[in-house]
Structure formats: structure tokens, C-alpha cells
Short mmCIF file of C-alpha atoms in Angstrom, two decimals:
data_model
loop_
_atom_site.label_atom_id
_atom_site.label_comp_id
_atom_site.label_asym_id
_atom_site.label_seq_id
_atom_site.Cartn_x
_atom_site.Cartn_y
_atom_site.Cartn_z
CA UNK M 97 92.61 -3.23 -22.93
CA UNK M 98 90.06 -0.23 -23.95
CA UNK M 99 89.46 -2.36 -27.09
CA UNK M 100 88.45 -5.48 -25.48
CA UNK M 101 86.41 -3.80 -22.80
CA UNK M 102 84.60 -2.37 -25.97
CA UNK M 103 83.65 -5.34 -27.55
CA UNK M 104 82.69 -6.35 -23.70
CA UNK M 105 80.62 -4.11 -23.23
CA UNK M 106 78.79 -4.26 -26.86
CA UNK M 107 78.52 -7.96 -26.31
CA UNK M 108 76.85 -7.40 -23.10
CA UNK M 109 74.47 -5.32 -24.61
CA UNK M 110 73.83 -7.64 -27.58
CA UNK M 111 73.38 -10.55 -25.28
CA UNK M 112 71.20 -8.31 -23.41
CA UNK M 113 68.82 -7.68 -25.81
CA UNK M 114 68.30 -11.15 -27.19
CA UNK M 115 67.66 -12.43 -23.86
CA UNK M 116 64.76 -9.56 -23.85
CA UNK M 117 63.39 -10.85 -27.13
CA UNK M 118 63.77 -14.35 -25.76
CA UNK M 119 61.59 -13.38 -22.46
CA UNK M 120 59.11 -11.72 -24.83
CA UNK M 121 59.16 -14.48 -26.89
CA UNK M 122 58.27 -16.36 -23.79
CA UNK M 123 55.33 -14.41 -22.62
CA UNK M 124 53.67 -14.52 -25.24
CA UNK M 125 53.87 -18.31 -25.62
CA UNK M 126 52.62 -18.18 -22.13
CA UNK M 127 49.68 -16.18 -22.02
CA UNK M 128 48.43 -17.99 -24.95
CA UNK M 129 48.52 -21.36 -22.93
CA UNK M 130 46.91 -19.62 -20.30
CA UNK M 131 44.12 -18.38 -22.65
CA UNK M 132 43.87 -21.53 -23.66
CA UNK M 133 42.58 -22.56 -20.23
CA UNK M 134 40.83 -19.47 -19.08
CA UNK M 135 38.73 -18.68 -21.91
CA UNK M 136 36.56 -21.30 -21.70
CA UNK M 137 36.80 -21.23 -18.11
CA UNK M 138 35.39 -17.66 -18.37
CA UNK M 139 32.93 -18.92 -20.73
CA UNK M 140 31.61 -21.81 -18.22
CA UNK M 141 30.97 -19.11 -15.30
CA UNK M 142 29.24 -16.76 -17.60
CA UNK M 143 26.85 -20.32 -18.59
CA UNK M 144 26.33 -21.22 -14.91
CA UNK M 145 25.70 -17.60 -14.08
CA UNK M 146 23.16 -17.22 -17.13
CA UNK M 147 21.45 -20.49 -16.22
CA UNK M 148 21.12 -18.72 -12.20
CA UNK M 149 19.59 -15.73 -13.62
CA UNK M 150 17.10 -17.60 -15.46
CA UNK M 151 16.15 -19.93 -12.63
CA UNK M 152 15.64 -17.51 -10.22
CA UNK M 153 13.08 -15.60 -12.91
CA UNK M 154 11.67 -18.92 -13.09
CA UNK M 155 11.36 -19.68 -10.04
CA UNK M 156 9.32 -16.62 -9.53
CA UNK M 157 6.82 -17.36 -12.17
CA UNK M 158 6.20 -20.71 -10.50
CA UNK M 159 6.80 -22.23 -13.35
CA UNK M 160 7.29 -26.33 -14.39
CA UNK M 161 10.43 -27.81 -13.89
CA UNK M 162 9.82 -29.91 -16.86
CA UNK M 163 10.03 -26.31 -18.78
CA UNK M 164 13.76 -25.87 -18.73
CA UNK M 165 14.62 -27.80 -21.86
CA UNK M 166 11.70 -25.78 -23.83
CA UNK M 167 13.37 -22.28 -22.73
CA UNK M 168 16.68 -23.95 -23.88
CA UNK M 169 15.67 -24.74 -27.45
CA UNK M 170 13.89 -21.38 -27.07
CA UNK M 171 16.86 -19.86 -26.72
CA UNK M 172 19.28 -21.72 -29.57
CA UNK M 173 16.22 -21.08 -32.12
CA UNK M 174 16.93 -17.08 -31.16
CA UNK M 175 20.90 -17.91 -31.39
CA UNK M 176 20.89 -19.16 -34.35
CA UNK M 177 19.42 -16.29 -35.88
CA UNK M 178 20.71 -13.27 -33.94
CA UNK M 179 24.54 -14.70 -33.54
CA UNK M 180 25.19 -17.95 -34.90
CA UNK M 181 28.85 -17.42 -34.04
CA UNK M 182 28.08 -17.39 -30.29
CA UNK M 183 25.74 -20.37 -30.29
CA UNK M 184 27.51 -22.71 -28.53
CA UNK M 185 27.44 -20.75 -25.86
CA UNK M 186 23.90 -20.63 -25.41
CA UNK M 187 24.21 -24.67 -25.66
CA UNK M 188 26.80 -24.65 -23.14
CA UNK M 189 23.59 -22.78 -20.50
CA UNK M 190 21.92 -26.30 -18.88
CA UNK M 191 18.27 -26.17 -17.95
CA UNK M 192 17.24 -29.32 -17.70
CA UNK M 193 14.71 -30.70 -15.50
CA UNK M 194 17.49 -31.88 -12.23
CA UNK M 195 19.67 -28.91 -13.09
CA UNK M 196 16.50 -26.71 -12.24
CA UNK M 197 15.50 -28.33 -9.20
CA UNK M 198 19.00 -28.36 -7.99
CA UNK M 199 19.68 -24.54 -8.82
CA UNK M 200 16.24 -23.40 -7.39
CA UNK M 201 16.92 -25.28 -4.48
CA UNK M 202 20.60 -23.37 -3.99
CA UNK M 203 19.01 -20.34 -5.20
CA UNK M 204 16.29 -20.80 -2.34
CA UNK M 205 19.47 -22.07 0.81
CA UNK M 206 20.97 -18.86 -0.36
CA UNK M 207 17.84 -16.35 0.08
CA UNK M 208 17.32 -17.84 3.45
CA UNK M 209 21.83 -17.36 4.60
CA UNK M 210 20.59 -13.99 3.26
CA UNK M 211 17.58 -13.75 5.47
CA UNK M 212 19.32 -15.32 8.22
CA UNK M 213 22.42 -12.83 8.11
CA UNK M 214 19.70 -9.81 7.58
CA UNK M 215 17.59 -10.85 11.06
CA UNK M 216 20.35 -10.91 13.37
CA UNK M 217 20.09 -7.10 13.02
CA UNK M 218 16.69 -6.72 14.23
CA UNK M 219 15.73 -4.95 17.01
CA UNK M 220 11.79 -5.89 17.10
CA UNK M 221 10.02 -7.99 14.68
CA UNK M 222 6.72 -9.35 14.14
CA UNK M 223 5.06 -12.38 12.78
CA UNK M 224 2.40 -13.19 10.45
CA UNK M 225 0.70 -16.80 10.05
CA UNK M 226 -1.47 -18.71 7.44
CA UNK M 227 -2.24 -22.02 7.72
CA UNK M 228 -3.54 -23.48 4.26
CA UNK M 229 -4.24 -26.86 1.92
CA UNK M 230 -2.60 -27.74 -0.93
CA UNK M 231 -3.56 -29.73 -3.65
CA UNK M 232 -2.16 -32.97 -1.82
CA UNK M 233 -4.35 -32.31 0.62
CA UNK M 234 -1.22 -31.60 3.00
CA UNK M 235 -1.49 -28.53 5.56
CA UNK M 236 0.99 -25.71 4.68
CA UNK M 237 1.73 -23.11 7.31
CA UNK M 238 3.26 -19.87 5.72
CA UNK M 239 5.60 -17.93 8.01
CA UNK M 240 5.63 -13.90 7.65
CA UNK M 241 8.41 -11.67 9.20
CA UNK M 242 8.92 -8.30 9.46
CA UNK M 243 11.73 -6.87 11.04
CA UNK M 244 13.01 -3.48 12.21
CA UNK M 245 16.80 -2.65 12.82
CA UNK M 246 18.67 -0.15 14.31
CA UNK M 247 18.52 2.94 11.77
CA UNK M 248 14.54 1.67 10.90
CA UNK M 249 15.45 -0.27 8.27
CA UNK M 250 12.17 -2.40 7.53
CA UNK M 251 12.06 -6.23 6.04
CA UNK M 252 9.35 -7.80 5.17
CA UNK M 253 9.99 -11.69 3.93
CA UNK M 254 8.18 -15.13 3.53
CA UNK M 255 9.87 -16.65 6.01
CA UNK M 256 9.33 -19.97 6.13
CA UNK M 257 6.55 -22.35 4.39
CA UNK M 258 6.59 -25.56 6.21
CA UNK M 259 4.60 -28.68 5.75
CA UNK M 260 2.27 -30.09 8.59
CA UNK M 261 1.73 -33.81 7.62
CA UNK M 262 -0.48 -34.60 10.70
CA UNK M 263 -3.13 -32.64 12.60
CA UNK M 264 -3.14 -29.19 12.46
CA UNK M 265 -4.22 -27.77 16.42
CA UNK M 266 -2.83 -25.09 17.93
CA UNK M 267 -0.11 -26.92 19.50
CA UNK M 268 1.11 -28.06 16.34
CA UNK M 269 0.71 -24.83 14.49
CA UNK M 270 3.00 -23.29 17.72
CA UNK M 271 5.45 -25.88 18.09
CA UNK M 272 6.35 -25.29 14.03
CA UNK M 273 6.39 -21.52 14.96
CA UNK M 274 8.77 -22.27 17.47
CA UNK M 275 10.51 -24.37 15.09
CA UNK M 276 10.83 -21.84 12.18
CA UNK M 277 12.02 -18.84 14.22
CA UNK M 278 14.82 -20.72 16.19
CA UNK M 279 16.11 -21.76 13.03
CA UNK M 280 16.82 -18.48 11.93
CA UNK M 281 18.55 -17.65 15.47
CA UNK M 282 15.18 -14.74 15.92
CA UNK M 283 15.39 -14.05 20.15
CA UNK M 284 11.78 -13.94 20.69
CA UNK M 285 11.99 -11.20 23.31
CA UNK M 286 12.30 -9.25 20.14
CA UNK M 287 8.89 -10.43 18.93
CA UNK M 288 6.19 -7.40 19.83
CA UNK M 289 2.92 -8.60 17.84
CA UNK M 290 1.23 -11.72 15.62
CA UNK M 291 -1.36 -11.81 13.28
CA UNK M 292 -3.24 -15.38 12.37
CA UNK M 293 -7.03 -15.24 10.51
CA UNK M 294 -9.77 -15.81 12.87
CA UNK M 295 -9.49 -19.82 12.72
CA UNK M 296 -10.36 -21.40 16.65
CA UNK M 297 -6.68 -23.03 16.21
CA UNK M 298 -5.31 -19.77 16.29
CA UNK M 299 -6.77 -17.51 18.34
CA UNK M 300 -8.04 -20.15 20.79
CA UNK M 301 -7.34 -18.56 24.10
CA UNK M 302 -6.01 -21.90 26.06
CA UNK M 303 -5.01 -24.56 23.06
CA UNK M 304 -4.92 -21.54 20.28
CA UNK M 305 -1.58 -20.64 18.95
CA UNK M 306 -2.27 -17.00 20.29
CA UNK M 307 -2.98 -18.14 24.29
CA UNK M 308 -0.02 -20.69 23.63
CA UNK M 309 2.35 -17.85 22.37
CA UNK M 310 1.27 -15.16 25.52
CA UNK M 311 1.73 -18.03 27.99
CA UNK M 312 5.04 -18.68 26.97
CA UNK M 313 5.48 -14.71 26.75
CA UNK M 314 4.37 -14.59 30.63
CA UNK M 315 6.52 -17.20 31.98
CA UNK M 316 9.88 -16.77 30.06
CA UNK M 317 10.34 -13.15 29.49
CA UNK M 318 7.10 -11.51 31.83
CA UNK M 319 5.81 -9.08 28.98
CA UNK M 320 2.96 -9.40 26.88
CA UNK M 321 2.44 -10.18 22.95
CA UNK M 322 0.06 -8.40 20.55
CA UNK M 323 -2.12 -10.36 18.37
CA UNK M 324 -4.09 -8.95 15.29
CA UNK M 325 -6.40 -10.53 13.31
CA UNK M 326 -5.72 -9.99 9.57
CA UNK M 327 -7.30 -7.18 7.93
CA UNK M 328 -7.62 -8.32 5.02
CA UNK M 329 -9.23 -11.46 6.66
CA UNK M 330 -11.70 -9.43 8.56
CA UNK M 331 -12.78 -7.04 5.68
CA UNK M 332 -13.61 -10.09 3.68
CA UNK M 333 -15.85 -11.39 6.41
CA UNK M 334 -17.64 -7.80 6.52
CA UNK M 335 -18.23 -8.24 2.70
CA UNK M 336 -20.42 -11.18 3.50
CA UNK M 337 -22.76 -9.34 5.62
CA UNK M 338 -24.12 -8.07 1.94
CA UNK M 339 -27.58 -9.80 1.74
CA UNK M 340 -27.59 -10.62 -2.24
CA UNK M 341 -27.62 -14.16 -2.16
CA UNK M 342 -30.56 -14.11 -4.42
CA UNK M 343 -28.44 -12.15 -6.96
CA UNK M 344 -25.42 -14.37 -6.58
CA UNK M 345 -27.32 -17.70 -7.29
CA UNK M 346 -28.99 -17.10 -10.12
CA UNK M 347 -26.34 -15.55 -11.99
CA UNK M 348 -24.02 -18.70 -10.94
CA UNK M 349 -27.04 -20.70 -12.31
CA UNK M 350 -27.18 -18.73 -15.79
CA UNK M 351 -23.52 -18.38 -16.05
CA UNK M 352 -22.85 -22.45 -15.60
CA UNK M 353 -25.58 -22.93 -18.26
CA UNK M 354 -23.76 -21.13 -20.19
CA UNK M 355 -20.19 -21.88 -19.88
CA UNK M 356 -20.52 -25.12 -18.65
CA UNK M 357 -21.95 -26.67 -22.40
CA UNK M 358 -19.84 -26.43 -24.78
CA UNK M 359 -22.30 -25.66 -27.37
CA UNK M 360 -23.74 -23.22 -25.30
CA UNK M 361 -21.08 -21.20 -24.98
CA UNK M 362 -20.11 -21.16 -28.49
CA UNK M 363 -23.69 -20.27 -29.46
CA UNK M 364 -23.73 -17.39 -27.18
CA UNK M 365 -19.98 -16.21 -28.48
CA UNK M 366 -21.50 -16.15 -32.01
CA UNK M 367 -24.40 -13.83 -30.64
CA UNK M 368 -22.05 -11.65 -29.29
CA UNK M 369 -20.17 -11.19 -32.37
CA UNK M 370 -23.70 -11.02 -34.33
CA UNK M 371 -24.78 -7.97 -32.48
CA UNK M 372 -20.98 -6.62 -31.77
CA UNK M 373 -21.04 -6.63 -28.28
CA UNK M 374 -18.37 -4.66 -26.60
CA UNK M 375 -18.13 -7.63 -24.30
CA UNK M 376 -16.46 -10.99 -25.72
CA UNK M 377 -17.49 -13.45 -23.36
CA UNK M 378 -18.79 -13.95 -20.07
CA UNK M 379 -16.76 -15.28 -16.84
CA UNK M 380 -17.10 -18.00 -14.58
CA UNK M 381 -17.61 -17.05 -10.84
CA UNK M 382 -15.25 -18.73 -8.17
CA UNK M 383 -16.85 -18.37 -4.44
CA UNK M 384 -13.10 -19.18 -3.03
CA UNK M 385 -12.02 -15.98 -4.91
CA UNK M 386 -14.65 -13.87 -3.54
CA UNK M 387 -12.77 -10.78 -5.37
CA UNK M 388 -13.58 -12.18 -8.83
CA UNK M 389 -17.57 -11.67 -8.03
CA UNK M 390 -17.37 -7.56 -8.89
CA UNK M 391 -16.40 -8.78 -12.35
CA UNK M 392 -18.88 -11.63 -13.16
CA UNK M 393 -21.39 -9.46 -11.92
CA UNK M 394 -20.24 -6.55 -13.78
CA UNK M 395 -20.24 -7.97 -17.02
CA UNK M 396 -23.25 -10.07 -16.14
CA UNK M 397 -25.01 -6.64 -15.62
CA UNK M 398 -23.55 -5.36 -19.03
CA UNK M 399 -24.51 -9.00 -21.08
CA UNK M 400 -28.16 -8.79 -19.19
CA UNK M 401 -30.17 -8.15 -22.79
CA UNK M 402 -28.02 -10.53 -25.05
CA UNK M 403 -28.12 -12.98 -22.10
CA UNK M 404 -31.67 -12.65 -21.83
CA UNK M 405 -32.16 -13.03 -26.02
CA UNK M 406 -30.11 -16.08 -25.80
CA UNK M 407 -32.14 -17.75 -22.96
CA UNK M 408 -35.12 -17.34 -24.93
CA UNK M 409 -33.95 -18.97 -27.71
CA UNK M 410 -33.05 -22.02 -25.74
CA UNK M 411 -36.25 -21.93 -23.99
CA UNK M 412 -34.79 -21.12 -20.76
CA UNK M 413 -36.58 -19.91 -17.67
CA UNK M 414 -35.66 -15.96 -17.68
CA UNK M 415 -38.76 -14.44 -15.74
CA UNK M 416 -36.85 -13.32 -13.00
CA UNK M 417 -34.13 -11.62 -15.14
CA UNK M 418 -36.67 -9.36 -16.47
CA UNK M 419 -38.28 -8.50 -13.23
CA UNK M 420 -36.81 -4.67 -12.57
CA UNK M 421 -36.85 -5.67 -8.43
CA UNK M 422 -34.18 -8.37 -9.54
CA UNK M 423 -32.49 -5.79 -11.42
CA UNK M 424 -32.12 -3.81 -9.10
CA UNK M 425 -30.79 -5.65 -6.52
CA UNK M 426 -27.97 -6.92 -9.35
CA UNK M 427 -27.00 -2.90 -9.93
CA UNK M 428 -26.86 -2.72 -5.98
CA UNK M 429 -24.48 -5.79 -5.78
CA UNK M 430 -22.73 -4.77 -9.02
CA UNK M 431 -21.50 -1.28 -6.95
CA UNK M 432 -21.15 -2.47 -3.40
CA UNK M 433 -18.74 -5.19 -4.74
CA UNK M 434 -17.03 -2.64 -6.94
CA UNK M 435 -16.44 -0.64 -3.09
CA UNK M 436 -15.55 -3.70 -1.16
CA UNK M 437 -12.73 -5.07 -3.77
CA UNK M 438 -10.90 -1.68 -4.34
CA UNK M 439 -11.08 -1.73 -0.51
CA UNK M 440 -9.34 -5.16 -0.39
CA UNK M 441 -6.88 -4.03 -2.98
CA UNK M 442 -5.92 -0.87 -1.29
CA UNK M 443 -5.39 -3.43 1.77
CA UNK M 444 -2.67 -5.60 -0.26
CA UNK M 445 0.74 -4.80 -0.82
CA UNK M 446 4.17 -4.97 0.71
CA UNK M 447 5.56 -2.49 3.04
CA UNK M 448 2.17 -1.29 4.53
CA UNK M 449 2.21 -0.33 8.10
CA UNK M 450 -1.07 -1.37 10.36
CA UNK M 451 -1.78 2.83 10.83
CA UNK M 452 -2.06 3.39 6.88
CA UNK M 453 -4.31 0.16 7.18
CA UNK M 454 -6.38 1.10 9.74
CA UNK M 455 -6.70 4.54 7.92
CA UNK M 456 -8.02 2.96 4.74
CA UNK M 457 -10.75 0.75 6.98
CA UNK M 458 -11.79 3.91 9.00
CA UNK M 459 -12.36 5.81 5.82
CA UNK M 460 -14.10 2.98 4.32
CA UNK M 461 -16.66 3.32 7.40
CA UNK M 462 -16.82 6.79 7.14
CA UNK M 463 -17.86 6.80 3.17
CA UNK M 464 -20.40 4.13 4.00
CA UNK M 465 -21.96 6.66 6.63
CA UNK M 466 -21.78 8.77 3.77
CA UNK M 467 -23.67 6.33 1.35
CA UNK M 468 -26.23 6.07 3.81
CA UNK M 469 -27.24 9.55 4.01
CA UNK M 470 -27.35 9.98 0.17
CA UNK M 471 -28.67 6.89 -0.67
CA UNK M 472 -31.65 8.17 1.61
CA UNK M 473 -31.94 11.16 -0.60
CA UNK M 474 -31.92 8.88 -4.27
CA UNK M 475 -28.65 10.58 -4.67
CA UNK M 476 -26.90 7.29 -6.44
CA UNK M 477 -23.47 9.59 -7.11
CA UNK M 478 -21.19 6.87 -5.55
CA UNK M 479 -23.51 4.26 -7.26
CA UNK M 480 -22.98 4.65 -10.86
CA UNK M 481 -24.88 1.62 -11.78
CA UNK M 482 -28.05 2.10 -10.07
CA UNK M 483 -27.83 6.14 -11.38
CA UNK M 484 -27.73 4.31 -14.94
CA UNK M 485 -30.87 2.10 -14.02
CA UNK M 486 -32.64 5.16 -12.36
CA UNK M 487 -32.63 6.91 -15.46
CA UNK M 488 -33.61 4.44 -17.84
CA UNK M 489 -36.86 3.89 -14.77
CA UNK M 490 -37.14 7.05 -12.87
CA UNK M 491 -39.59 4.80 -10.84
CA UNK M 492 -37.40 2.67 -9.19
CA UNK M 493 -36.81 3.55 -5.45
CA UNK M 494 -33.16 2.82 -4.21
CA UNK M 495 -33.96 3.57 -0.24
CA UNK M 496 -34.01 0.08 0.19
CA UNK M 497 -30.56 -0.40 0.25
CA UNK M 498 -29.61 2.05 2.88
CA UNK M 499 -30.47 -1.19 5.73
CA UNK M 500 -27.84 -3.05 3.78
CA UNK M 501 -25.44 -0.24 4.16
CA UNK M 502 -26.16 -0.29 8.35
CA UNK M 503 -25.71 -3.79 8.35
CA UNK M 504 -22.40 -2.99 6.86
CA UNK M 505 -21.07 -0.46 9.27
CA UNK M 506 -22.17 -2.02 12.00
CA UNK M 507 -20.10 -5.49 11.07
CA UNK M 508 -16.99 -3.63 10.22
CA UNK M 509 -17.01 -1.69 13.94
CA UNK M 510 -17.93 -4.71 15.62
CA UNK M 511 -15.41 -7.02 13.90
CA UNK M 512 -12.75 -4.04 13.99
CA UNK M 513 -13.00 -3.71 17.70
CA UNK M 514 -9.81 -4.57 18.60
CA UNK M 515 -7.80 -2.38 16.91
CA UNK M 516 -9.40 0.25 18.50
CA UNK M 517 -8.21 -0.77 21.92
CA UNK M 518 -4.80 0.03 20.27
CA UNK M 519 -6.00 3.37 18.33
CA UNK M 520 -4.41 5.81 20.82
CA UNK M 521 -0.70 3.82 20.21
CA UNK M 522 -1.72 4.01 16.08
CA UNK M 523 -2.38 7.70 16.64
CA UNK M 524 1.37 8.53 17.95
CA UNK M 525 2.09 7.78 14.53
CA UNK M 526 -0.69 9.24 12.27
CA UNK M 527 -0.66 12.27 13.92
CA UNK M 528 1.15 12.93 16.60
CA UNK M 529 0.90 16.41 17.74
CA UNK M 530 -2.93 15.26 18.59
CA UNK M 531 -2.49 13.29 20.99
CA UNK M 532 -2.95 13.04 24.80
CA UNK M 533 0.43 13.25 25.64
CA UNK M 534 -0.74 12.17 29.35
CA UNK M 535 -2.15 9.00 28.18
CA UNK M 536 1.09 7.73 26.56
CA UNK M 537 3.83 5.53 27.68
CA UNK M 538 7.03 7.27 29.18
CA UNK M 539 9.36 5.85 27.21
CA UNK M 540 7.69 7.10 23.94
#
């Protein structure tokens, strides 16, 4: 009996152990069916994901759909040289032209569930609008948010871009605004201020988007609504007040004869590289993008003798080029424009609250008051390229300029106006232990 429990027991085992081997055996069999399936499984979701990535980077250069397929080959010709083992995975990543509209288009529903999920936290918000053309000639209005939540968490989006087929009136530019912030579920008794440009559909006070929005304000939720103008609208408007029209059409005029002929232009590149200008070329100037007139003028100012030479030899008109009054007035324009675009550029940017804004304008005004008074005295410190002229012709007088600067400070307090009305609210925030604590609401 001890002897055949023995060979029990040592059968038991024995059995025991090839069964383990067996199940082993049968594990491994297994996982390599299973790799079998998710390897290339792993593979496709790594493609897809690649292709995403790329998309969305594309997407944000603006580029052509009809692109995709040139990144792709891009991207096999760099394959095939850096891994050619891993190549077909680089084939497997699609970019071709419907792939990319259909992944922008999910990358775009998904920024907006994000938006969406984002704005339901808001406790105020406010809204910026810009109504504009595109090259179909179709009205695009361009919806701006930005929100505050609980713990002051700021978000600033583009919120919406939406097409306007028909007329453009205030009505229509409010009933879209309507549109565009029920869709994302935004309760407008959250909505505190607006900002539009200056345009009559806007800021009309009846049929303008702005008297449209504070009537509805009035008889739905009995508060008012705060509307800015843009200040980057209004500082461009101030720019204009700048009487150097004279300046600004004869150097278009020069500059077209130049650039526009071909052979023109190529003659006056091979002057440049005769007498090794510093200066390759000379731009074109755009009036729609005003800020591009500091650098035309700039380098027009810097080209002025080899731009004169070359007029001579083509037996161009170039009296008034060489008349120092002219001159003059092109330094002037050439520094003042210099001012007014690193103003505008200080002005742009994400994330900027209307007090740091307001600071920048009010210090603008303040440095022109400051021009003024030295520009009186021939001090040209601020004005680097009249202080060049001055010393090449000590006998140029540079007085004359200090009406244009009055002009100046006179249209940025007049067109700035309303923000002062809300200057002792801005204040809280700039500095607040300066305040009139008297002349501020309670609950602040």
C-alpha cells in the first residue's frame, strides 16, 4: 500500500508538471496570435495619431489642402534614408487631400467640445467682433471670447467665424451674435462688455449691433452692457491724422516705377550690387497694411541717393527728391511711423487686459507731449532720422513739425474719450491704493 501510494504520488507530480509545460506551451502560442493582431493594430493608431499631429500643425500654417501628398513623399524621401526598415510605416501615415479636410474638420468639432466644455465655467465673459470680406467677396464675422472662471482662470479664443451670405446691418450682425453664443450654451447675463471697430453697423445706437445688444440687456435682464471700441482700431485712425500725404504719394509713385517694370527693377538690383548697397531691394507699399509704410519709407529714406542716380539715368522727373523741404518731411514721416507701429505692436497680443492697454495709449500721449516740447527746442533725440539730416544741414529747422505733433494728441484724447469715462474702474486695478475709495462701487 505505501508502495503504490508512492508511485501515486510521483505520478501526480509527473503529470503535474507536463500539464505546466503544456499550459506554457500554450501561452506562448497564444500571445503570438495575439501579436499577430495587435502589432499592427498598434502600428495603425500610432499612423492615425501621426497624421493628427501633422494636420493640426497644418492647419495652423493655413496651409493647401492639396499639400498633404507633397509632405507625404516628403516624408518617405527622409525614411528611406534615416530608417529604411521603418518605412512602411511612414507609408501607412495618409495625407491626402479628403483625409486632410476630413481630419481638420474633426480636429476643428473637437477644439470647439473643448471650448464648449471650458465656457460652462465662466463666471463673466466678454465679446469681441470683426466683421470682414473675403476673397469671395462673402462677409465673415469673427467671434472673440474671453472668459473668466471661478479661481480667475482667463480664456481667450476665436470663437466662432461665421459666414454672412446676405446683407450685413446691424440686425444681421446681432442676430449671428445671438446665434454663435447660444450655441455654445454662454448665459448672456454673464456677458459684462463688447468691443466692435467704429463701423455705423456696429455702434449704431438704434439699428447698430451695440443699441441692439443694450436693448435686449434692458428688457431681459435690467443691467447695462459695456461697449469699447477697439484700440487697436482707434490708434490706427489717430495715425492718419499725420499730414504727409505729399511724402506718401510720391514715394508710391517712384516705388511702382520701379517695381512695377520688370526691367526696372532688375536694373536698379544691379545698381545696388554695383555700389554694394547695404540694402538689397526696395519694397512695395500696401495702404490696407498701413503698418508696412514705416518700412517702405525707411528704406526709401536709406535708397534716396541710389534711387535718385537711377532716376536720372532713366530720365525720370526727380526735382522734388532733391529738394531738402521734401526731405525733410520724408525723415519726419520716416520717425513718426517708426512711433506709431511699435505703438500698434505693443497693442497686439493675447492675454492683454484693457488697463495695460490703456497704459500703453496714455504713455504714448504723454511722450508725444514730450516730443512737442523738444522738438520746439531742435532737440531731435527721439527723432533719430531728422538728428541724422540736421547734421549733414545744420540749416534745416525741424519746429515745423511740432503742429503735427498737436494734431496728434489732440486726435488720440478726443477719439480715446470713452475710456476715460471708465478710468476710475481701470484705476482699481492699476493702482489701487490711489484711489477714491468713496467713488467706488460697494461691492468692490
Amino acid at each position: 500500500r505505501h508502495h503504490n501510494t508512492f508511485h501515486n504520488e510521483e505520478y501526480k507530480n509527473i503529470v503535474g508538471k507536463m500539464r505546466e509545460k503544456k499550459l506554457i506551451e500554450l501561452k506562448a502560442v497564444l500571445r503570438k496570435q495575439q501579436s499577430i493582431f495587435t502589432k499592427p493594430v498598434a502600428e495603425n493608431v500610432a499612423a492615425v495619431t501621426a497624421s493628427y499631429l501633422l494636420l493640426h500643425a497644418f492647419a495652423k500654417k493655413s496651409k493647401s489642402f492639396m499639400e498633404g501628398d507633397f509632405i507625404s513623399e516628403c516624408l518617405i524621401i527622409a525614411a528611406e534614408e534615416l530608417c529604411p526598415h521603418m518605412i512602411n510605416k511612414f507609408k501607412s501615415i495618409s495625407l491626402s487631400r479628403n483625409t486632410v479636410a476630413n481630419r481638420i474638420t474633426d480636429i476643428a468639432s473637437n477644439l470647439s467640445d473643448q471650448l464648449r466644455s471650458v465656457a460652462l465655467n465662466f463666471e463673466v465673459f466678454s465679446i469681441a467682433i470683426d466683421e470682414s470680406t473675403d476673397l469671395t467677396d462673402i462677409a465673415q464675422l469673427a467671434v472673440f471670447i474671453r472668459g473668466c472662471d471661478r479661481i480667475m482662470t482667463i480664456t481667450e479664443e476665436l470663437l466662432e467665424v461665421i459666414p454672412m451670405h446676405g446683407t450685413t446691418t446691424g440686425d444681421d450682425i446681432f442676430d449671428a451674435l445671438m446665434i454663435a453664443i447660444k450655441k455654445y450654451n454662454l448665459p448672456m447675463n454673464n456677458l459684462v462688455s463688447l468691443a466692435t471697430d467704429g463701423a455705423p453697423s456696429m455702434t449704431g445706437v438704434t439699428l447698430g449691433v451695440v443699441g441692439r445688444l443694450k436693448a435686449y440687456f434692458k428688457t431681459h435682464h435690467n443691467k447695462s452692457v459695456q461697449h469699447f471700441h477697439c484700440i487697436i482700431h482707434q490708434q490706427v485712425l489717430c495715425s492718419k491724422v499725420i499730414k504727409i500725404d505729399n511724402v506718401f504719394k510720391t514715394v508710391a509713385k517712384v516705388v511702382n516705377f520701379i517695381r512695377a517694370r520688370r526691367l526696372n527693377h532688375r536694373e536698379f538690383m544691379s545698381l545696388l550690387n554695383d555700389v554694394e548697397s547695404e540694402n538689397k531691394d526696395l519694397p512695395y507699399y500696401t495702404e490696407v497694411r498701413w503698418l508696412s509704410s514705416h518700412k517702405v519709407l525707411r528704406r526709401f529714406l536709406q535708397l534716396l541717393y541710389e534711387i535718385v542716380i537711377f532716376l536720372e539715368i532713366k530720365g525720370y522727373d526727380c526735382s522734388e527728391l532733391k529738394d531738402f523741404n521734401w526731405i525733410q518731411d520724408l525723415a519726419f514721416s520716416v520717425d513718426i511711423t517708426g512711433h506709431l507701429s511699435q505703438l500698434n505692436i505693443n497693442l497686439q497680443g493675447r492675454n492683454l487686459l484693457i488697463t495695460s492697454l490703456y497704459d500703453q495709449i496714455n504713455t504714448f500721449k504723454q511722450k508725444i507731449s514730450l516730443w512737442q516740447i523738444q522738438i520746439k527746442k531742435e532737440n531731435l533725440s527721439n527723432f533719430s532720422s531728422c538728428k541724422t539730416l540736421l547734421l549733414e544741414h545744420p540749416e534745416l529747422k525741424f519746429d515745423k513739425f511740432e503742429k503735427q505733433l498737436k494734431m496728434l494728441e489732440e486726435d488720440f484724447e478726443k477719439r480715446f474719450s470713452d475710456f476715460q469715462s471708465s478710468e476710475s474702474h481701470l484705476n482699481i486695478f492699476c493702482s489701487p491704493m490711489s484711489v477714491d475709495i468713496e467713488n467706488i462701487d460697494e461691492n468692490l
